[in-house]
XYZ file of C-alpha atoms in Angstrom:
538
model
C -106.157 143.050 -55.303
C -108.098 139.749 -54.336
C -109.106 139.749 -58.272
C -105.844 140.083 -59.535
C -104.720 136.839 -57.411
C -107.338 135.560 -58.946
C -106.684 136.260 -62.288
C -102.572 134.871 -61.967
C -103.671 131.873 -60.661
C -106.712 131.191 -63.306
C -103.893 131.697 -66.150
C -101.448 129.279 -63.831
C -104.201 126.786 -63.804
C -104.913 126.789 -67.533
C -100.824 126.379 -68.262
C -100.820 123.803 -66.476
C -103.402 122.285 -68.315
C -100.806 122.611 -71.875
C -97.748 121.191 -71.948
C -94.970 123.018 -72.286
C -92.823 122.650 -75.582
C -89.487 121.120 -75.092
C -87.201 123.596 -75.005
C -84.200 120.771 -76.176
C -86.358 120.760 -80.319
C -83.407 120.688 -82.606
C -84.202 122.695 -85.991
C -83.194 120.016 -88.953
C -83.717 121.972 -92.474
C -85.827 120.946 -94.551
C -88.003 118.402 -92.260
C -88.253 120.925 -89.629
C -89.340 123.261 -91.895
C -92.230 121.100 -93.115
C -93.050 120.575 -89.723
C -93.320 123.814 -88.821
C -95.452 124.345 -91.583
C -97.411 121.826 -90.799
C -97.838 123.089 -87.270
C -99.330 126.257 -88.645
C -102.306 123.573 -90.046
C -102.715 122.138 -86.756
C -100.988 123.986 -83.986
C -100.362 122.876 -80.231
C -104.110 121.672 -79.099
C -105.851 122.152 -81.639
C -108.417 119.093 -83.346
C -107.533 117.029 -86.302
C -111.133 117.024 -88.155
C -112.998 118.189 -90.780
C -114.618 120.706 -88.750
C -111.450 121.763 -86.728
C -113.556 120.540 -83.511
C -113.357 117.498 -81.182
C -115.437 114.203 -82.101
C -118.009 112.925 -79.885
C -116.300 109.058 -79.451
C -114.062 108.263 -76.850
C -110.132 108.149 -77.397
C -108.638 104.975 -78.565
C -111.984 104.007 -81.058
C -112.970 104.833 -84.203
C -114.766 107.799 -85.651
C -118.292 107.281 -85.472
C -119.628 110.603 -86.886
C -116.404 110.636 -90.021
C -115.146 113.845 -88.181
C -111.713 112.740 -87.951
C -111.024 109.912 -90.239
C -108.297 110.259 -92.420
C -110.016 109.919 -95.748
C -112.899 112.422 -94.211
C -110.285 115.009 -93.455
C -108.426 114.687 -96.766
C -111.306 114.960 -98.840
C -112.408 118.162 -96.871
C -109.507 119.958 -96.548
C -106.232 118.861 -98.739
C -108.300 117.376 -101.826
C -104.824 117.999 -103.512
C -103.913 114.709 -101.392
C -106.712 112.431 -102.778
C -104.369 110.558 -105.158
C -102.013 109.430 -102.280
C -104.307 106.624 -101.376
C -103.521 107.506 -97.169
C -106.116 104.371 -96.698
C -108.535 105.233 -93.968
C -108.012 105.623 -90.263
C -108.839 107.472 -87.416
C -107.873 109.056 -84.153
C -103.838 109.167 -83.527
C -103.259 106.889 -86.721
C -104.770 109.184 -89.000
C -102.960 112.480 -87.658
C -99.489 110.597 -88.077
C -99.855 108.876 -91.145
C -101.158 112.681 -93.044
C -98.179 114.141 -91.082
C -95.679 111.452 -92.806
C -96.871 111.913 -95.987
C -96.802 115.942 -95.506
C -93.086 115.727 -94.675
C -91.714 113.600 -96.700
C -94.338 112.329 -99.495
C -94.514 108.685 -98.221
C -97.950 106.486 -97.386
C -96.966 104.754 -94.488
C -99.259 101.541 -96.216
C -95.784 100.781 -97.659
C -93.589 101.576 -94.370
C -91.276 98.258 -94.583
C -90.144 99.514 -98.290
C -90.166 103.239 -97.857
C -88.749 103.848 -94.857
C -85.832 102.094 -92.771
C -86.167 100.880 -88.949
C -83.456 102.742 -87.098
C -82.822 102.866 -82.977
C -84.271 104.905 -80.757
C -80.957 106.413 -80.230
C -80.538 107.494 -83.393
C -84.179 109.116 -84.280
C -84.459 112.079 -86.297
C -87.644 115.009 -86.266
C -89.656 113.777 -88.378
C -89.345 109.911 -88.242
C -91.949 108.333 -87.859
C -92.991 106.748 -84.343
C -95.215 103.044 -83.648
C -95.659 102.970 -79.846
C -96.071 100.171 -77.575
C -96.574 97.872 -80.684
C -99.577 99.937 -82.760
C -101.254 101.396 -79.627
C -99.976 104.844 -80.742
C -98.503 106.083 -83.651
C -96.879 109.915 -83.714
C -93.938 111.913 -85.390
C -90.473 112.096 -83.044
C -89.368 115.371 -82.474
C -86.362 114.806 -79.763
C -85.947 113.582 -76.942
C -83.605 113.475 -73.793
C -82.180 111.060 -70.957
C -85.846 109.978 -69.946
C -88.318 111.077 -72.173
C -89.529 111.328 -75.839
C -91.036 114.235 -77.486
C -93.609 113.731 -79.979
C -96.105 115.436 -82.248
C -99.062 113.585 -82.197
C -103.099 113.710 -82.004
C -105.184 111.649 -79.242
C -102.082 111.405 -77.228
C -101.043 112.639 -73.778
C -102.471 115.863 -74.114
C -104.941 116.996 -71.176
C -108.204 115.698 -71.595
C -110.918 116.505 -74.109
C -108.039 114.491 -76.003
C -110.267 112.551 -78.838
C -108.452 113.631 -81.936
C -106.378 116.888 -80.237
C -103.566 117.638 -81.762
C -100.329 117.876 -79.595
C -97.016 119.408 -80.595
C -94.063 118.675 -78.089
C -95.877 115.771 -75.994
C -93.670 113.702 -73.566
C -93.679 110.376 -72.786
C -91.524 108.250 -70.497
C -88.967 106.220 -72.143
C -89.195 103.513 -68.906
C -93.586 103.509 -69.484
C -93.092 103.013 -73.289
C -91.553 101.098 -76.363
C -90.872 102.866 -79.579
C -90.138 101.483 -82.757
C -88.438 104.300 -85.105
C -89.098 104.963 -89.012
C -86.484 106.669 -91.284
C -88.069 107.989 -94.536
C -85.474 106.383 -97.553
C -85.664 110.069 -98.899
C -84.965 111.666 -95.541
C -81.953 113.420 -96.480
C -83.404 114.425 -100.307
C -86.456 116.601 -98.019
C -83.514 117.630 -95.732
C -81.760 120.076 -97.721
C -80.079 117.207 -101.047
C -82.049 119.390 -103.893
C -80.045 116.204 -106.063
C -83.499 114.149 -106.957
C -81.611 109.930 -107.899
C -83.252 107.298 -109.464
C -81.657 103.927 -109.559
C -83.225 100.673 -111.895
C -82.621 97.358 -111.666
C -84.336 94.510 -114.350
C -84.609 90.686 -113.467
C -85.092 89.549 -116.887
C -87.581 86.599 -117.883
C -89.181 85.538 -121.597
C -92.848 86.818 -120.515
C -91.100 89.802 -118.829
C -88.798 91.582 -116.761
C -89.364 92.115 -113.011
C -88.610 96.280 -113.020
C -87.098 97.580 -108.989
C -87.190 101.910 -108.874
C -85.620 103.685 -105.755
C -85.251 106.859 -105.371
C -84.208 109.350 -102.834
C -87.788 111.734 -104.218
C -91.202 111.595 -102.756
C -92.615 109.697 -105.677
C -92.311 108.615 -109.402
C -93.703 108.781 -112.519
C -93.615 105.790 -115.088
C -94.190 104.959 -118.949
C -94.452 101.731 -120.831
C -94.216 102.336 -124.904
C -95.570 99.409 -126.816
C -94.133 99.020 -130.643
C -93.058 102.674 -130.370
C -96.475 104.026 -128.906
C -97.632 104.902 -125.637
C -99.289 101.965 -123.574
C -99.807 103.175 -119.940
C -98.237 105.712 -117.682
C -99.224 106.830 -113.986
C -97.807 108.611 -110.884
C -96.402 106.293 -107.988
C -96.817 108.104 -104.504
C -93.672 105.756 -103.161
C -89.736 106.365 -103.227
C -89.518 102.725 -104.207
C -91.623 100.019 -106.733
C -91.769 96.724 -108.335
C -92.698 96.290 -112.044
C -93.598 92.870 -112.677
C -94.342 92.564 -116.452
C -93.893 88.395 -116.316
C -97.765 88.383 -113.859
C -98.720 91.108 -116.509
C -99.961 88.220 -120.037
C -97.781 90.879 -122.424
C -98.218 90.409 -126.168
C -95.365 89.862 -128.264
C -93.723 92.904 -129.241
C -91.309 95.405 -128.328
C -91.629 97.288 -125.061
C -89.785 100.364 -123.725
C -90.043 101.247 -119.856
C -89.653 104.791 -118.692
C -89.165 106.076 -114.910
C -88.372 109.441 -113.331
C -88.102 110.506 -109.778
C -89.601 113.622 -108.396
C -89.651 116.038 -105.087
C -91.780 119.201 -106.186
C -90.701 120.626 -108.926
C -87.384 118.904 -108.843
C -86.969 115.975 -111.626
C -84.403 112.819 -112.049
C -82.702 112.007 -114.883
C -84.705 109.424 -116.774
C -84.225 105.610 -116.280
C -85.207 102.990 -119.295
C -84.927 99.489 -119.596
C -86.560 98.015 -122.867
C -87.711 94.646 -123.327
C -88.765 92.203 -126.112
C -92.040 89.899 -125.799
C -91.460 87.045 -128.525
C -94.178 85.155 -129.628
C -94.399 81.125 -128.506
C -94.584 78.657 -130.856
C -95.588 74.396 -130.506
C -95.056 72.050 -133.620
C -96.182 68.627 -133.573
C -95.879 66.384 -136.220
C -97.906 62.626 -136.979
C -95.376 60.599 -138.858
C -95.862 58.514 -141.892
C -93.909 56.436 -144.177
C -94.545 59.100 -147.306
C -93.977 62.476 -144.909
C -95.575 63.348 -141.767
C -98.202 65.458 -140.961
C -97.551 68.907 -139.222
C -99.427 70.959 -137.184
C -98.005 74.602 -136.166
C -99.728 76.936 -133.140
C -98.722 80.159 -132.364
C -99.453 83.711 -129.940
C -98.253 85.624 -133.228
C -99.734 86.630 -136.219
C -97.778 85.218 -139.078
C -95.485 82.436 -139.436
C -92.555 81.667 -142.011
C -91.902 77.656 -142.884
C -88.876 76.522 -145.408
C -88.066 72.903 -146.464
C -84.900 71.262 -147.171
C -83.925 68.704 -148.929
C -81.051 67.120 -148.947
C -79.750 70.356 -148.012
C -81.331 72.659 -151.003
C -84.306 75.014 -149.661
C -86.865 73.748 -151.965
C -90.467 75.397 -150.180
C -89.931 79.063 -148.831
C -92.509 81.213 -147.971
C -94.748 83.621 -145.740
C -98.079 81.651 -144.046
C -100.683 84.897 -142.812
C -102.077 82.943 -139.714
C -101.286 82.158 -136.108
C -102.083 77.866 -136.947
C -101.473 76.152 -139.801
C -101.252 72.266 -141.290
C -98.775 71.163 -143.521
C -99.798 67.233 -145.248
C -96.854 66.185 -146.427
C -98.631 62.379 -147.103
C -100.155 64.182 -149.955
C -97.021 66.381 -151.926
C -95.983 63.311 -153.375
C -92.191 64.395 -152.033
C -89.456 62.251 -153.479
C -86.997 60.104 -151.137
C -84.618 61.565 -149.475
C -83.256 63.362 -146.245
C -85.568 66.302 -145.265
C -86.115 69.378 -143.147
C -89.122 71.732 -141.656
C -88.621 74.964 -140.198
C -90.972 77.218 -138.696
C -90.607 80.622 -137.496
C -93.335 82.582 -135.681
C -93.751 86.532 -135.319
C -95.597 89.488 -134.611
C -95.204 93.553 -134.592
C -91.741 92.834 -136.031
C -90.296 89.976 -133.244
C -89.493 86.830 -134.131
C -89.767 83.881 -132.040
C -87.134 81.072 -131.782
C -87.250 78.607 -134.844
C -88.873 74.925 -134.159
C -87.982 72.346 -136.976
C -88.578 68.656 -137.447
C -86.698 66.504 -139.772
C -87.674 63.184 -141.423
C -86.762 61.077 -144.258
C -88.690 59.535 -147.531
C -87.640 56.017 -148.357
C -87.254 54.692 -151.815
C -89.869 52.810 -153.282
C -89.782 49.831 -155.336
C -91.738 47.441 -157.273
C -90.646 44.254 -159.050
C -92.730 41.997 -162.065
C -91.886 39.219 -163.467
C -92.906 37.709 -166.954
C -91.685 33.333 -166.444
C -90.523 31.049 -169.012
C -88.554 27.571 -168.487
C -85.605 29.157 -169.558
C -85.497 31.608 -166.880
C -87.942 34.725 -166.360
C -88.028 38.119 -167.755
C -87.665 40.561 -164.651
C -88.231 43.899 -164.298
C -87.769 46.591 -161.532
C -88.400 50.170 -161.127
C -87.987 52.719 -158.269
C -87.636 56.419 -157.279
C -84.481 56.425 -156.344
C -81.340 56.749 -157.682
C -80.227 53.956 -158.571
C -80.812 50.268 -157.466
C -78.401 47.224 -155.773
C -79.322 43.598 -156.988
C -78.073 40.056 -157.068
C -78.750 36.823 -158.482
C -78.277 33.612 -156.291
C -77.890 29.655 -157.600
C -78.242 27.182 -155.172
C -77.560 29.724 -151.892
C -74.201 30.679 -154.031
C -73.676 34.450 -155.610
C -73.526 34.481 -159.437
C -73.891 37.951 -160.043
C -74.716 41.009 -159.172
C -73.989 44.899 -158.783
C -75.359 48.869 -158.955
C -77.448 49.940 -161.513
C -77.615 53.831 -161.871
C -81.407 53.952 -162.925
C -84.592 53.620 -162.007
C -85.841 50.929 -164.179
C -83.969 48.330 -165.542
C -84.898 44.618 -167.279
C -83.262 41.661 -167.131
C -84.169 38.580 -169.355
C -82.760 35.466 -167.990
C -84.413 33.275 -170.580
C -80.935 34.692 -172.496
C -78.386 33.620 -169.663
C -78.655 30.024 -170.665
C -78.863 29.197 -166.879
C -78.301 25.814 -165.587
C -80.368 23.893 -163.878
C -81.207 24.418 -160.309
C -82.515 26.645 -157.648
C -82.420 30.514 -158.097
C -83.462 33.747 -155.963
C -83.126 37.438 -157.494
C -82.712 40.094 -154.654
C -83.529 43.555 -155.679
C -83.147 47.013 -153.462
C -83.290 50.639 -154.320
C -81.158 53.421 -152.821
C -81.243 57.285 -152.600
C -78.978 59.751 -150.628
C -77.748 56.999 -148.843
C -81.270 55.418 -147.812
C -82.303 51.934 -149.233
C -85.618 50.531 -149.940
C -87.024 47.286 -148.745
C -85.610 44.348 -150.245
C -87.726 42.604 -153.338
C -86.744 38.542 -153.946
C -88.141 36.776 -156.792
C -87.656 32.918 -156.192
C -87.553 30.932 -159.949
C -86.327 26.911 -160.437
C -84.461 26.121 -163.804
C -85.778 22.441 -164.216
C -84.355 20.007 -166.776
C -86.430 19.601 -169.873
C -89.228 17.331 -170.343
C -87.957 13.779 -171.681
C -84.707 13.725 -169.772
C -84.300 10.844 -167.412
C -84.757 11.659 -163.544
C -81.380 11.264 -161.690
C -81.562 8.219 -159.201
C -83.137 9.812 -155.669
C -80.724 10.450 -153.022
C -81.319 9.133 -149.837
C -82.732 11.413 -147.598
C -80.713 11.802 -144.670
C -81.466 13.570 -140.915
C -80.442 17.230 -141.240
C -77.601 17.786 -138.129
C -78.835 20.629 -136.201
C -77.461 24.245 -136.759
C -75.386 25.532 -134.218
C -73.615 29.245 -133.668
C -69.977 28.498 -134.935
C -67.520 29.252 -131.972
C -65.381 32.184 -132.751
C -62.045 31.460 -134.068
C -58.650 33.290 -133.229
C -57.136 32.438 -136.171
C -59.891 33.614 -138.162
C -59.536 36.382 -141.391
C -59.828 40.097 -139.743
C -60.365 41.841 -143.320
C -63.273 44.678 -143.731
C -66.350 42.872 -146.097
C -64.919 39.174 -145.804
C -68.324 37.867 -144.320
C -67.703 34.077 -144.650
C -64.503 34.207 -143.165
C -62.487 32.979 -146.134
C -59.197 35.339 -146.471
C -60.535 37.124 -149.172
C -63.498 39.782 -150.539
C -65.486 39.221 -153.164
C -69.877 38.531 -154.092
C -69.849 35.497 -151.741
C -69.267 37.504 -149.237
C -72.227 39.647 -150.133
C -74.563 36.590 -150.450
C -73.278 35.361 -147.046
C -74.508 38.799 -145.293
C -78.158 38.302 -147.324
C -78.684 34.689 -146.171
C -77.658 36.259 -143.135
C -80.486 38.430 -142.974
C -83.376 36.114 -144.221
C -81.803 33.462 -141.503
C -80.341 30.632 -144.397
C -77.498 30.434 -142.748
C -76.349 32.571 -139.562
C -72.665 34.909 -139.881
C -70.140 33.933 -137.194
C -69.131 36.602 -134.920
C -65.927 37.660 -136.609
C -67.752 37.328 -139.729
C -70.790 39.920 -138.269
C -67.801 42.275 -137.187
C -66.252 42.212 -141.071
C -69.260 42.490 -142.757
C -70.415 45.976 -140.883
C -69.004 47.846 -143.481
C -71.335 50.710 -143.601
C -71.045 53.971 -141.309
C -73.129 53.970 -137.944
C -74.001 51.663 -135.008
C -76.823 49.858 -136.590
C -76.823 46.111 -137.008
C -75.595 44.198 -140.519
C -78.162 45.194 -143.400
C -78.287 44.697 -146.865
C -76.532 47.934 -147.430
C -73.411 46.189 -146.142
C -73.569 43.693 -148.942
C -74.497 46.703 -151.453
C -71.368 48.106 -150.991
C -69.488 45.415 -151.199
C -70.993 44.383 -154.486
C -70.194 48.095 -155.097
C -66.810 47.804 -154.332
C -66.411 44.751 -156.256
C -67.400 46.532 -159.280
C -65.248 49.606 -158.577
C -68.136 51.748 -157.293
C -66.588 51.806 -154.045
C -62.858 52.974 -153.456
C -62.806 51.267 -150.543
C -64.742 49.517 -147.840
């Protein structure tokens, strides 16, 4: 009888050494099931180790012999989890974060975007549990008014407790803080067999930024480049960020693939395709016969066309990411021109860069002299050419010449005596040359008495004429006179070498050419154009 006693209390006194599951567990589908399976890998008091036994260190350190650390254990025994990246830890971390991941497919490295922070009040089984700020982690299975059941390892089990396993462990709500983890996917493992993918794109030129949620344990994702398959890997995460702008793409066309996944259960497919294009710089050194242009791009070919004057007139392919375009040396003829460039690669084209200039006409003026007046002669490459003859500062001809050479033999004008300056200035598509003067005298022949000399007086000082109200307000009449005609055109050109200055009302009637720039001898052009009936009005 005495060994019977014995025996009942010997089995009393190793209960109370276990504690006693919690008879309040509440059953919840599909998490409890994976719990309970999971229970069957390490039931109530048993050792979370490679060897199934306890480690030598004491609780709350780390594994000194490897027995229990995570990546030990996983390697070991569930080689199947290698790819899940768990990261290494030991003692109670270790048992919690392989018990999150075994539930619900989620490395508790990426807690904050996997898993939602919920009250204590509103915990789950299977959420996962941070105690007393890190000192503890475990997996909640209930709890009541004043206490919190957990499964955990290195807990409150009765001592040895290095790396024990315990299934149903209480702790005091008053003695503890808890800090409660919702797995996103929670209700997808609880019984949803509806696997949803969502996709969002943030769009940028070197590449989208890519978000994937899902409600699955994980992902799988594809990027096609041009059409082919680039790179493609498993995620072990309900959510990830793509982004392709940190990632140096090439130019070309991209195509990115995602779907979710719970076992053998697959989402619909999510895509979002994308387009690299290739950068391109032009810079250009400018000179008075075409500029000089330099094109760089990422690409490998570029495509260049030149206008002028609004005709294409250069079109064609160039097989090379840089390339240097002289223009100095084409020997291009004036007028208003255009460069564009186009860069591209695996069939994308980047934006098109251009740069514009313009060719002035050029002109050249000789002169053969004779008393009677000199033979004169003037060719350009323009269209056509303005000129004017001047006696004594006064206008005695002029006009528009439609060629590009063209004589004139004053030794046949019979010209009077005096003082005389030919002014000379090509034009093209609206663009004039610089102005050529040729300065001759007419002098009386030899023999003829000298008129008496005329005393020289003090010159009066030149001052800006004060505007007058009264004053003519007609388009082209320069000097100011009521009416239009080749003095007015002479005025504006002694204007511009500084002979004798325009009045203010006379500055605003000779601007009679299009734009804001200042009084030029293209003013007095077309009003010697106008004269002649070139012009139908001014």
């Amino acid at each position: 009888m005495k060994k019977f006693l014995c025996l009942i209390l010997t089995i009393c006194l190793a209960l109370s050494v276990f504690v006693i599951p919690h008879k309040e567990t509440q059953a919840a589908g599909g998490v409890q099931a994976r719990i309970d399976s999971l229970l069957q890998l390490f039931p109530h008091l048993s050792y979370f180790s490679v060897d199934g036994k306890a480690c030598s260190h004491a609780s709350g350190v780390a594994c000194n012999t490897g027995n229990c650390k995570l990546v030990n254990v996983i390697n070991a025994r569930f080689p199947e989890y290698k790819s899940a990246n768990l990261n290494d830890a030991s003692t109670c971390a270790s048992f919690a974060r392989f018990a999150y991941y075994y539930i619900f497919g989620l490395n508790t490295y990426n807690i904050t975007s996997n898993s939602t922070v919920v009250s204590l009040s509103n915990a789950k089984v299977g959420d996962f549990v941070r105690m007393n700020n890190g000192a503890h982690f475990a997996i909640f299975l209930s709890q009541d008014s004043s206490y919190v059941y957990l499964y955990d390892s290195n807990g409150g089990v009765a001592d040895p407790k290095t790396n024990r396993v315990g299934y149903n462990v209480r702790y005091a709500k008053s003695s503890h803080t808890f800090t409660i983890y919702r797995a996103n996917n929670y209700a997808a493992i609880d019984g949803d067999t509806t696997v949803t993918i969502s996709l969002t794109a943030v769009p940028s030129p070197n590449g989208p930024q890519i978000t994937v949620s899902t409600n699955g344990t994980g992902m799988y994702y594809e990027v096609y480049k041009n059409g082919l398959l680039w790179v493609g890997e498993p995620i072990h995460a309900s959510n990830w960020i793509w982004d392709f702008s940190m990632w140096n793409l090439e130019p070309g066309i991209y195509d990115f693939r995602a779907q979710a996944n719970r076992g053998s259960v697959g989402s619909e497919v999510k895509s979002y395709s994308f387009t690299i294009a290739p950068s391109i710089s032009l810079s250009a050194v400018p000179f008075y016969n075409g500029p000089q242009i330099t094109v760089i791009t990422n690409g490998t070919w570029m495509h260049y066309q030149v206008y002028h004057g609004g005709i294409l007139i250069y079109d064609e392919p160039v097989h090379s990411s840089s390339n240097f375009w002289d223009f100095s040396k084409v020997n291009l003829g004036p007028g208003h021109y255009t460069f564009y460039v186009q860069a591209g690669a695996n069939g994308v084209g980047s934006e098109v860069k251009s740069y514009s200039f313009m060719i002035f006409p050029s002109i050249s003026l000789s002169a053969v002299p004779s008393p009677a007046g000199p033979q004169i002669t003037v060719t350009t490459n323009g269209a056509g050419m303005y000129w004017c003859i001047f006696k004594d500062d006064q206008v005695l001809d002029g006009g528009f010449s439609v060629s590009s050479s063209r004589t004139w033999d004053f030794a046949l004008w019979s010209l009077a005596i005096g003082n005389y300056t030919f002014h000379a200035q090509a034009s093209h598509d609206g663009l004039g040359s610089e102005l050529t003067v040729y300065d001759f005298v007419i002098a009386a022949p030899s023999g003829t008495p000298s008129p008496a000399p005329t005393p020289t007086r003090t010159p009066t000082p030149t001052r800006t004429p004060t505007p007058n109200p009264n004053a003519s307000k007609i388009r082209g009449d320069a000097d100011c006179n009521g009416v239009v005609n080749a003095a007015d055109a002479a005025a504006i050109l002694r204007h511009l070498v500084q002979l004798k200055l325009l009045t203010p009302e006379g500055l605003i009637n000779a601007k009679v050419t299009q734009g804001t720039n200042p009084v030029s001898a293209a003013d007095a052009a077309k009003i010697l154009r106008f004269l002649v009936q070139l012009e139908k009005n001014l």
